[in-house]
PDB file of C-alpha atoms in Angstrom:
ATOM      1  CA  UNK A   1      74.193  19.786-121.380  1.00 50.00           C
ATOM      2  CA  UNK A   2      77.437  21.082-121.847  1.00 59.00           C
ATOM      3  CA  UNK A   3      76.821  23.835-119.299  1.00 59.00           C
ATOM      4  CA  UNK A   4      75.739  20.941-116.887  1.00 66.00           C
ATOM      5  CA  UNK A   5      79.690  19.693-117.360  1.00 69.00           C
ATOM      6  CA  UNK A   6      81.714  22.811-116.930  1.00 80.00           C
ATOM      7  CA  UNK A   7      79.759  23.732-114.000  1.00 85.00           C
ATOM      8  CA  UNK A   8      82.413  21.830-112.088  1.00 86.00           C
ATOM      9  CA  UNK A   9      84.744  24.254-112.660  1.00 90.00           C
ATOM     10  CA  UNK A  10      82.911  27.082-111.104  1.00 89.00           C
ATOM     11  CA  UNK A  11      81.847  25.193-107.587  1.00 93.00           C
ATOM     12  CA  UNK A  12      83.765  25.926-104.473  1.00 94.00           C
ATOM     13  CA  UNK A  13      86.687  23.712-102.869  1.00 94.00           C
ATOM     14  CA  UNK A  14      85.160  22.796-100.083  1.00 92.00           C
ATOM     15  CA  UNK A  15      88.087  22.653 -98.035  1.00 90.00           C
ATOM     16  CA  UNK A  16      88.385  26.268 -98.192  1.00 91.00           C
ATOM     17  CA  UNK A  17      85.530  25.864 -95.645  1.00 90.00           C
ATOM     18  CA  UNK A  18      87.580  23.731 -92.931  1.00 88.00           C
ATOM     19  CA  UNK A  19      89.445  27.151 -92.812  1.00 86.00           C
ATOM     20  CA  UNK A  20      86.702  29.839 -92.502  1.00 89.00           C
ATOM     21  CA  UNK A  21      86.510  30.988 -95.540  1.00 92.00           C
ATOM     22  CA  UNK A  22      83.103  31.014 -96.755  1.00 92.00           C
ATOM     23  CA  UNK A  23      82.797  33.239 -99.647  1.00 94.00           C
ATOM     24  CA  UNK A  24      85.075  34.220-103.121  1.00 95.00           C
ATOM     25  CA  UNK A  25      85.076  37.891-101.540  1.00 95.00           C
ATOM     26  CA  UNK A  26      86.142  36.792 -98.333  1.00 95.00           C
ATOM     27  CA  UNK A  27      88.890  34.543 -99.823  1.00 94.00           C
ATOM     28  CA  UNK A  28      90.307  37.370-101.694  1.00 94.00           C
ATOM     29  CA  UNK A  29      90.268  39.546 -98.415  1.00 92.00           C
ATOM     30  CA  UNK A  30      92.208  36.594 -96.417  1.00 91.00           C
ATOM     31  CA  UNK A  31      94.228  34.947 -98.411  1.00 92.00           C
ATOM     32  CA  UNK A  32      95.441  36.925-101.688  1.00 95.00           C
ATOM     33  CA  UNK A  33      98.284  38.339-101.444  1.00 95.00           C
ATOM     34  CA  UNK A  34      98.479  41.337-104.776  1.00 95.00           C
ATOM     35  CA  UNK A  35     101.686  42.286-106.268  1.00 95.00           C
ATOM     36  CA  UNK A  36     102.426  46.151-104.168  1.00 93.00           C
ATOM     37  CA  UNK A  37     105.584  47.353-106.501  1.00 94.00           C
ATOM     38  CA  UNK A  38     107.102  50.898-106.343  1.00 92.00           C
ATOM     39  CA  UNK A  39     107.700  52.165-109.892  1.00 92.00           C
ATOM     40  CA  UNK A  40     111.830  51.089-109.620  1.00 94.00           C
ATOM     41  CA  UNK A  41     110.549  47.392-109.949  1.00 96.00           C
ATOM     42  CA  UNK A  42     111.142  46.093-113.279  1.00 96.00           C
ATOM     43  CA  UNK A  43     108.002  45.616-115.619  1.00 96.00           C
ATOM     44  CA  UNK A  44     107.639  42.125-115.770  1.00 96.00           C
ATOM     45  CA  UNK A  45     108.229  41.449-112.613  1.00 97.00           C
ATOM     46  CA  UNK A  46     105.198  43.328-111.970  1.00 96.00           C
ATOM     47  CA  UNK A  47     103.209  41.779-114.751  1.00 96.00           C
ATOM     48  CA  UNK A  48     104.491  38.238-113.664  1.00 97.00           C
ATOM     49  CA  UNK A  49     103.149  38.610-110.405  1.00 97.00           C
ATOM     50  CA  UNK A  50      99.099  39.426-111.510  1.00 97.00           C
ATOM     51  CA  UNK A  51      98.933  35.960-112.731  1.00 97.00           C
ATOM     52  CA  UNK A  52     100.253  35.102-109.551  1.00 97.00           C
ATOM     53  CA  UNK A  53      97.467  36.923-107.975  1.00 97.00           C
ATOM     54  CA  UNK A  54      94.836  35.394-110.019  1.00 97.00           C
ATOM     55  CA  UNK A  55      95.689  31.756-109.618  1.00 97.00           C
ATOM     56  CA  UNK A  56      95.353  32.645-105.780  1.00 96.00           C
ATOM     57  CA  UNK A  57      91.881  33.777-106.549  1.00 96.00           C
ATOM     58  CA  UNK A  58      90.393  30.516-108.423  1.00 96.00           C
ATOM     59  CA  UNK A  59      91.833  28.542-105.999  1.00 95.00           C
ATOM     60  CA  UNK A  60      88.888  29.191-104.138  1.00 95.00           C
ATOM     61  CA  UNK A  61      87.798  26.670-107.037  1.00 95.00           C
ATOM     62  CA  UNK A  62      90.494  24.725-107.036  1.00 94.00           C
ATOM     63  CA  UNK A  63      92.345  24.179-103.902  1.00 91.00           C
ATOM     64  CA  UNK A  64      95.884  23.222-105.623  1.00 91.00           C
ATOM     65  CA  UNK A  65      96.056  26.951-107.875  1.00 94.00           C
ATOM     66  CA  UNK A  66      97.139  27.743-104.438  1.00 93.00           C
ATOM     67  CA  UNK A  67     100.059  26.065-104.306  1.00 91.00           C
ATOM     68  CA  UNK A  68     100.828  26.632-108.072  1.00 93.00           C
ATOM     69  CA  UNK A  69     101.022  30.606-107.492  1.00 95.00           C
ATOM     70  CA  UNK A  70     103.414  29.810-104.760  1.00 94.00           C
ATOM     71  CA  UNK A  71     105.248  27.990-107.417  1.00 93.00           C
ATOM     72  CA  UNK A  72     105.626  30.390-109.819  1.00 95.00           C
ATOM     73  CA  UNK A  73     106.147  32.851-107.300  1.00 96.00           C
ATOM     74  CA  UNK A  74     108.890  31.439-106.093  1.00 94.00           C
ATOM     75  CA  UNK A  75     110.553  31.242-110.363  1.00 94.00           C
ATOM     76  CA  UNK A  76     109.739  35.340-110.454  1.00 96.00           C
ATOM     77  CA  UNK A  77     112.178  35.073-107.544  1.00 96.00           C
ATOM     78  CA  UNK A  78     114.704  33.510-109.673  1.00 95.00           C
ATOM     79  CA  UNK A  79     113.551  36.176-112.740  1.00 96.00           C
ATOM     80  CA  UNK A  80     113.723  38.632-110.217  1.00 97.00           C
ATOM     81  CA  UNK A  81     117.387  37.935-109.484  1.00 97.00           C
ATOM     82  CA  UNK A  82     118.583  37.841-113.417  1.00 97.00           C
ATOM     83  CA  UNK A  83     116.962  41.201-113.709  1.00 97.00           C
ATOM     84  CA  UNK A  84     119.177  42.361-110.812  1.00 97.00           C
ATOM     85  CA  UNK A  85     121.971  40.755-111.901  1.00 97.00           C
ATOM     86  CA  UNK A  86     122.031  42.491-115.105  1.00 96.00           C
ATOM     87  CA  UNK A  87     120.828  45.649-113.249  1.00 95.00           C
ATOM     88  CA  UNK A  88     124.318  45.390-111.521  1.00 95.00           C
ATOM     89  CA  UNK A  89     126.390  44.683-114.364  1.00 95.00           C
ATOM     90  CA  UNK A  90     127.003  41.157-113.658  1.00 96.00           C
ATOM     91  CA  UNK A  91     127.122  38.205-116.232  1.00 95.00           C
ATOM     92  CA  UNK A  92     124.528  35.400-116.057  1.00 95.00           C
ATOM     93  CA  UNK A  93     127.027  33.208-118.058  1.00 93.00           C
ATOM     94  CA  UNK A  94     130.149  31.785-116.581  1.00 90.00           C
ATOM     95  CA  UNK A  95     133.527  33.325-118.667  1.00 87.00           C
ATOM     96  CA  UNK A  96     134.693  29.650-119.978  1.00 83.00           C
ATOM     97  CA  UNK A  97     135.558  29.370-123.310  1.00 81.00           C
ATOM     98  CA  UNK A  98     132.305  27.356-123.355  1.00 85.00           C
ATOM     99  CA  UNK A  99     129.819  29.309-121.484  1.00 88.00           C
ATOM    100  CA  UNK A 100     126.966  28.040-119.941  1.00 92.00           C
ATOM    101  CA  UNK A 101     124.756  29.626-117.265  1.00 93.00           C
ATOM    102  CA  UNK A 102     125.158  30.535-113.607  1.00 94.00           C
ATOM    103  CA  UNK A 103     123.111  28.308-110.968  1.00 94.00           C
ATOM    104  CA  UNK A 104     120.501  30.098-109.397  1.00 94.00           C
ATOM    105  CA  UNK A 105     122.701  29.742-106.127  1.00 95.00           C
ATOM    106  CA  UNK A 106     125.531  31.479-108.276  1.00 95.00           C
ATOM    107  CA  UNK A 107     123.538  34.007-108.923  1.00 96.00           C
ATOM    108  CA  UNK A 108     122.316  34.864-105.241  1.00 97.00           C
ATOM    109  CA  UNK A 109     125.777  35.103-104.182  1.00 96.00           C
ATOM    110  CA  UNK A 110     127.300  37.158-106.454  1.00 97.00           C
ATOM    111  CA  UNK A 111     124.126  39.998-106.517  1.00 97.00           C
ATOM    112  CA  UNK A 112     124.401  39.939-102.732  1.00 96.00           C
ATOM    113  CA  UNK A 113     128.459  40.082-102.457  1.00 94.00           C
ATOM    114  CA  UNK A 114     128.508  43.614-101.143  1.00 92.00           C
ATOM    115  CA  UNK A 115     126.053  45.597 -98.960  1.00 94.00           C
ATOM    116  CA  UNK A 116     123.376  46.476 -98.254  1.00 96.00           C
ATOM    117  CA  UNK A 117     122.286  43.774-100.572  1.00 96.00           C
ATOM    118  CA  UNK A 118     124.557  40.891 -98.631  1.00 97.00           C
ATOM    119  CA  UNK A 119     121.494  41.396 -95.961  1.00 96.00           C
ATOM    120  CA  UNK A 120     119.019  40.432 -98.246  1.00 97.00           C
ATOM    121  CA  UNK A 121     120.782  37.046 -98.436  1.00 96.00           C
ATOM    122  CA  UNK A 122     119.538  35.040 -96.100  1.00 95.00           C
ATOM    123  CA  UNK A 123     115.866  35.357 -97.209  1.00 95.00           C
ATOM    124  CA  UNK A 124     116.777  34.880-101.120  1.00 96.00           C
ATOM    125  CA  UNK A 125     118.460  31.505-100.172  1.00 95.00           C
ATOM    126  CA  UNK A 126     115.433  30.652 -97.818  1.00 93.00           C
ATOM    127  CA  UNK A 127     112.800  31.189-100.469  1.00 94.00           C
ATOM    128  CA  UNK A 128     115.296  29.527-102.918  1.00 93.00           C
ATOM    129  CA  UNK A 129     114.782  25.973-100.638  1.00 91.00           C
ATOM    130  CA  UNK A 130     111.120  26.606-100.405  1.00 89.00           C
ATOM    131  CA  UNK A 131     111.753  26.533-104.472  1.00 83.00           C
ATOM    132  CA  UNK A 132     113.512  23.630-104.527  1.00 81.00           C
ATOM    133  CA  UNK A 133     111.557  21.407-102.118  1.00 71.00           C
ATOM    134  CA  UNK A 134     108.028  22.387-103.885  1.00 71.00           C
ATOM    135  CA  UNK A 135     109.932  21.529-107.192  1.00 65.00           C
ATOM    136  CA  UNK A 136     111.249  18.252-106.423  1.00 53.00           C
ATOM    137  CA  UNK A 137     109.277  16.828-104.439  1.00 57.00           C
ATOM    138  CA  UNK A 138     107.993  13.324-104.330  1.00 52.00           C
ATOM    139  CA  UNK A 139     104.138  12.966-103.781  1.00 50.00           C
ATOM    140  CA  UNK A 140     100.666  15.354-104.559  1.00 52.00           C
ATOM    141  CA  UNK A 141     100.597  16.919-101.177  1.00 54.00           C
ATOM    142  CA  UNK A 142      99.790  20.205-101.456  1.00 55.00           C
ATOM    143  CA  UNK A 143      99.765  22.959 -99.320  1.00 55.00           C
ATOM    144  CA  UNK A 144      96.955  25.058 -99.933  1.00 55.00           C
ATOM    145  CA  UNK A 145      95.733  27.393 -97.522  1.00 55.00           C
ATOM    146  CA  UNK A 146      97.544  25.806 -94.367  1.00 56.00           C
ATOM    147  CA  UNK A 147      98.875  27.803 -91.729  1.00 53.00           C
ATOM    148  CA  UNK A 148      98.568  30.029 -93.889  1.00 75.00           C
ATOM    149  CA  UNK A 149     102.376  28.986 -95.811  1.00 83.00           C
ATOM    150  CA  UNK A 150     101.291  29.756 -99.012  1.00 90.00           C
ATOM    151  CA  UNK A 151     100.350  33.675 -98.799  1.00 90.00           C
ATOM    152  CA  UNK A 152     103.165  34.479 -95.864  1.00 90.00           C
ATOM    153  CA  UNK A 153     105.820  33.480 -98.252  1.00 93.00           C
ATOM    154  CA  UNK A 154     104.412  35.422-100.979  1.00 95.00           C
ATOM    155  CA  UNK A 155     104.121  38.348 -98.716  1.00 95.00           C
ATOM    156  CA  UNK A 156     107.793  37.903 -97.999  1.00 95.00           C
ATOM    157  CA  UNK A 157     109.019  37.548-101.455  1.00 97.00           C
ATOM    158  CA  UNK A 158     107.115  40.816-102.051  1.00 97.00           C
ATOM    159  CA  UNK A 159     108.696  42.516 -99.700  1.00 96.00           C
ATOM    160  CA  UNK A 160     112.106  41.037-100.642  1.00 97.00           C
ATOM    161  CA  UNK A 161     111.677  41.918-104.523  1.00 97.00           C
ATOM    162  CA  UNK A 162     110.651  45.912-103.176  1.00 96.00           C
ATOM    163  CA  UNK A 163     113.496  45.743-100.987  1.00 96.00           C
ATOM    164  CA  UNK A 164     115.701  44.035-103.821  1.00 97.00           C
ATOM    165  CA  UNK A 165     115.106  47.192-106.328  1.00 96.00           C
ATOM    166  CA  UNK A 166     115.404  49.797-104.059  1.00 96.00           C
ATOM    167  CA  UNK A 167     118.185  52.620-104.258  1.00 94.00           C
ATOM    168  CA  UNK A 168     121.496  51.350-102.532  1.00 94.00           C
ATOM    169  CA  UNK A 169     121.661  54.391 -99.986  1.00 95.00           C
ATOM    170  CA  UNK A 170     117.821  54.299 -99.525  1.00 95.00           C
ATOM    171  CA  UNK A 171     117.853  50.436 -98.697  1.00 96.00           C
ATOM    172  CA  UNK A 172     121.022  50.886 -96.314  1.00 96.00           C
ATOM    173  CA  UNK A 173     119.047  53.675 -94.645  1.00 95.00           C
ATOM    174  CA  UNK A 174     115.645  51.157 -94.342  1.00 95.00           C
ATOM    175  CA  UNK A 175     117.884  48.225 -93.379  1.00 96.00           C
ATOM    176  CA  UNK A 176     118.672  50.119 -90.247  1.00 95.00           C
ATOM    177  CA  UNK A 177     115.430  51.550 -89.559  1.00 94.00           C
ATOM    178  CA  UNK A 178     113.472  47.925 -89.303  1.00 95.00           C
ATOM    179  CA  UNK A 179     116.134  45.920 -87.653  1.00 94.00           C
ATOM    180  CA  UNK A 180     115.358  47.936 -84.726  1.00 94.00           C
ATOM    181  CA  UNK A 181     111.582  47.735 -85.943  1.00 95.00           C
ATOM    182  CA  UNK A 182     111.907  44.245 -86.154  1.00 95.00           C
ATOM    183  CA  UNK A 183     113.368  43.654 -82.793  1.00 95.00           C
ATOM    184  CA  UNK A 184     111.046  45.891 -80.794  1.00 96.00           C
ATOM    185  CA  UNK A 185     108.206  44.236 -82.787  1.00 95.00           C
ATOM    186  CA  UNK A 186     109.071  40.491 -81.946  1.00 94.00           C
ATOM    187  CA  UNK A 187     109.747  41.811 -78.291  1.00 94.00           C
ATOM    188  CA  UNK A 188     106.438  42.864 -77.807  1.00 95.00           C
ATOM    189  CA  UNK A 189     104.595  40.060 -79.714  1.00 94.00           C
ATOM    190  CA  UNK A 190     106.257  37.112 -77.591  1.00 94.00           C
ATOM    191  CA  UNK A 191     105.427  39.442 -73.980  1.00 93.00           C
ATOM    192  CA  UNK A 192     102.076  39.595 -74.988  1.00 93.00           C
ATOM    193  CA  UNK A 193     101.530  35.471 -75.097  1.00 91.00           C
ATOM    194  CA  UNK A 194     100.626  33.755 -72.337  1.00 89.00           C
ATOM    195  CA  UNK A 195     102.771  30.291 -71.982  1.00 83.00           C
ATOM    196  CA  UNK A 196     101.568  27.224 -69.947  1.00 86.00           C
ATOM    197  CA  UNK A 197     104.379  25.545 -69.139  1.00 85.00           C
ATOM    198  CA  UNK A 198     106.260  22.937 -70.394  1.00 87.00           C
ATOM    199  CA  UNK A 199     106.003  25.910 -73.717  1.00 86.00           C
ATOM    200  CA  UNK A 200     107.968  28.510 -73.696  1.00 87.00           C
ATOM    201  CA  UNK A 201     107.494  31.699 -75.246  1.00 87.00           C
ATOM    202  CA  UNK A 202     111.554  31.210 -77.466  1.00 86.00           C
ATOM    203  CA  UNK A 203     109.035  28.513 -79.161  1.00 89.00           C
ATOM    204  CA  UNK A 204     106.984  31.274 -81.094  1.00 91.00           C
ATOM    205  CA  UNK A 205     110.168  33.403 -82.214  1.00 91.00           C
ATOM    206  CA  UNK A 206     109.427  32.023 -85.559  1.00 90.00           C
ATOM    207  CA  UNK A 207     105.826  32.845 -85.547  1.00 92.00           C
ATOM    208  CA  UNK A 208     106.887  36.531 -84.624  1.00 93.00           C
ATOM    209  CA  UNK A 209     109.070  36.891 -87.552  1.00 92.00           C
ATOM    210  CA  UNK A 210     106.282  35.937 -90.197  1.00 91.00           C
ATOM    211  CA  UNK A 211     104.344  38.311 -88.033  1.00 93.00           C
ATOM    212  CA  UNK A 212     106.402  41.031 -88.586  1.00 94.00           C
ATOM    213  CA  UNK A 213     106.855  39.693 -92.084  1.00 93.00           C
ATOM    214  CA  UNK A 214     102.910  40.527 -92.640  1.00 93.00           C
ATOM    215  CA  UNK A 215     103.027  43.684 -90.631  1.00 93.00           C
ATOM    216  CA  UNK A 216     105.665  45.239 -93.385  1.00 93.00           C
ATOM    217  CA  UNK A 217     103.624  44.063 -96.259  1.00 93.00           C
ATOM    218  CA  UNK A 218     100.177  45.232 -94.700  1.00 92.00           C
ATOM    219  CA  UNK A 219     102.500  48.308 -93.942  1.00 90.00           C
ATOM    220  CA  UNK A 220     103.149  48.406 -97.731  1.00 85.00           C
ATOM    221  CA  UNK A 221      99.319  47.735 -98.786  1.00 83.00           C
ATOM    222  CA  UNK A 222      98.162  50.557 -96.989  1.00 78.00           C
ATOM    223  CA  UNK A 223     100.330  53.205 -98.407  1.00 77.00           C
ATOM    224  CA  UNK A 224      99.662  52.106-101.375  1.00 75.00           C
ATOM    225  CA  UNK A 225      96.075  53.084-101.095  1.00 68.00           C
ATOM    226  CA  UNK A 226      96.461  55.652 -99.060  1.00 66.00           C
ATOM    227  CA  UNK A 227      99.092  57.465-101.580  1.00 61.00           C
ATOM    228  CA  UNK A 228      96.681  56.278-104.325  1.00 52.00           C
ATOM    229  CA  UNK A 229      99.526  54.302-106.372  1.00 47.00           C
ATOM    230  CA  UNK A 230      97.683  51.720-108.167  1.00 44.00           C
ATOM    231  CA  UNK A 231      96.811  48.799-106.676  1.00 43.00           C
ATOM    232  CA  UNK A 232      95.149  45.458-108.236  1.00 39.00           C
ATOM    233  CA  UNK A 233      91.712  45.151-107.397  1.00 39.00           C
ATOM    234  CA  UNK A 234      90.313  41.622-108.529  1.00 41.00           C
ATOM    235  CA  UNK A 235      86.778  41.596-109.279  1.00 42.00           C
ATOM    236  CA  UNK A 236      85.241  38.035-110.099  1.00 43.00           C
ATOM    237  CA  UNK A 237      81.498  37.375-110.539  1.00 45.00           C
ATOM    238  CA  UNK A 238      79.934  33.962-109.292  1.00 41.00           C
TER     239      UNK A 238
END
């Protein structure tokens, strides 16, 4: 009987389906994104991010988990910040005579003063509103699979935290290499559409970016495997 009741928590979300995703493998394939580190990346961050990767997975029972691993996704950003901050020598306390601790905001803007790291920037305080919208907001909308939101932004904050740890010289010398990457990529993507008017290709400039975005963390995936650094493999029976 009391197998009957838990069953529940093994049956698919069905709106998984409205997507095209029809099986737990095929899920994982599509829309997990796993935590790809190189070895300067601190420890927990990595360890953080496999319960990240398994709340992705049984969403396929339970849509919201999706939404959740965004959430706490977007805290190992703020984790991922202190470590950096401390990394760098700089005080997560404010030098009062009553201390009390830097905003998150703070933070951001004092690990990115100088470069290469001031480039970073912009995406830390992007992912930082994505962080506080999905924390204060004001109904039980969730975001789920759609447009696929959830797993580009946790692509990009895995690329951000790489990028983020990454030898000063060695990220000034990548910096350079994929903003011309980066422009030749979204050059090509928006010739290759075909516009009806009154649209206009400048309309999918965003949609290029998060392309490219995906690009450098399938990039990323595959040398992984390739190079044989390890790589989480989730394995879940039905």
């Amino acid at each position: 009987m009391e197998t009957d009741q838990n069953i529940e928590y093994l049956a698919i979300d069905e709106r998984w389906v409205i997507f095209n995703t029809n099986s737990l493998e095929e899920h994982i394939h599509k829309n997990v994104v796993k935590g790809i580190f190189h070895k300067h990346v601190p420890k927990d961050i990595v360890d953080d991010f496999k319960t990240i990767e398994f709340q992705q997975v049984y969403s396929y029972y339970h849509w919201p988990l999706m939404d959740e691993a965004l959430n706490k996704g977007l805290r190992l950003l703020e984790m991922s910040i202190k470590l950096k901050a401390k990394e760098s020598g700089i005080a997560l306390k404010t030098p009062d005579s009553k201390p009390r601790e830097k905003s998150f905001n703070h933070l951001i803007n004092e690990v990115c003063k100088g470069e290469p790291l001031t480039q970073l920037k912009e995406t830390i305080h992007h992912l930082r509103n994505i962080r506080n919208f999905t924390t204060h907001k004001d109904s039980n909308s969730y975001l789920g699979g759609i447009g696929g939101m959830v797993n580009r932004n946790l692509m990009r904050l895995v690329n951000l935290i790489n990028d983020l740890f990454l030898d000063s010289e060695e990220l000034k010398v990548k910096l350079i290499s994929e903003e011309a990457e980066r422009a030749l990529f979204v050059k090509d993507f928006l010739e290759s559409l075909t516009m009806t008017p009154p649209l206009t290709k400048e309309l999918f400039a965003n949609e290029a970016e998060w392309a490219y975005e995906e690009k450098k963390y399938m990039d990323n995936l595959w040398l992984s495997m390739t190079q044989g650094l390890p790589v989480i493999s989730l394995k879940i029976d039905n």
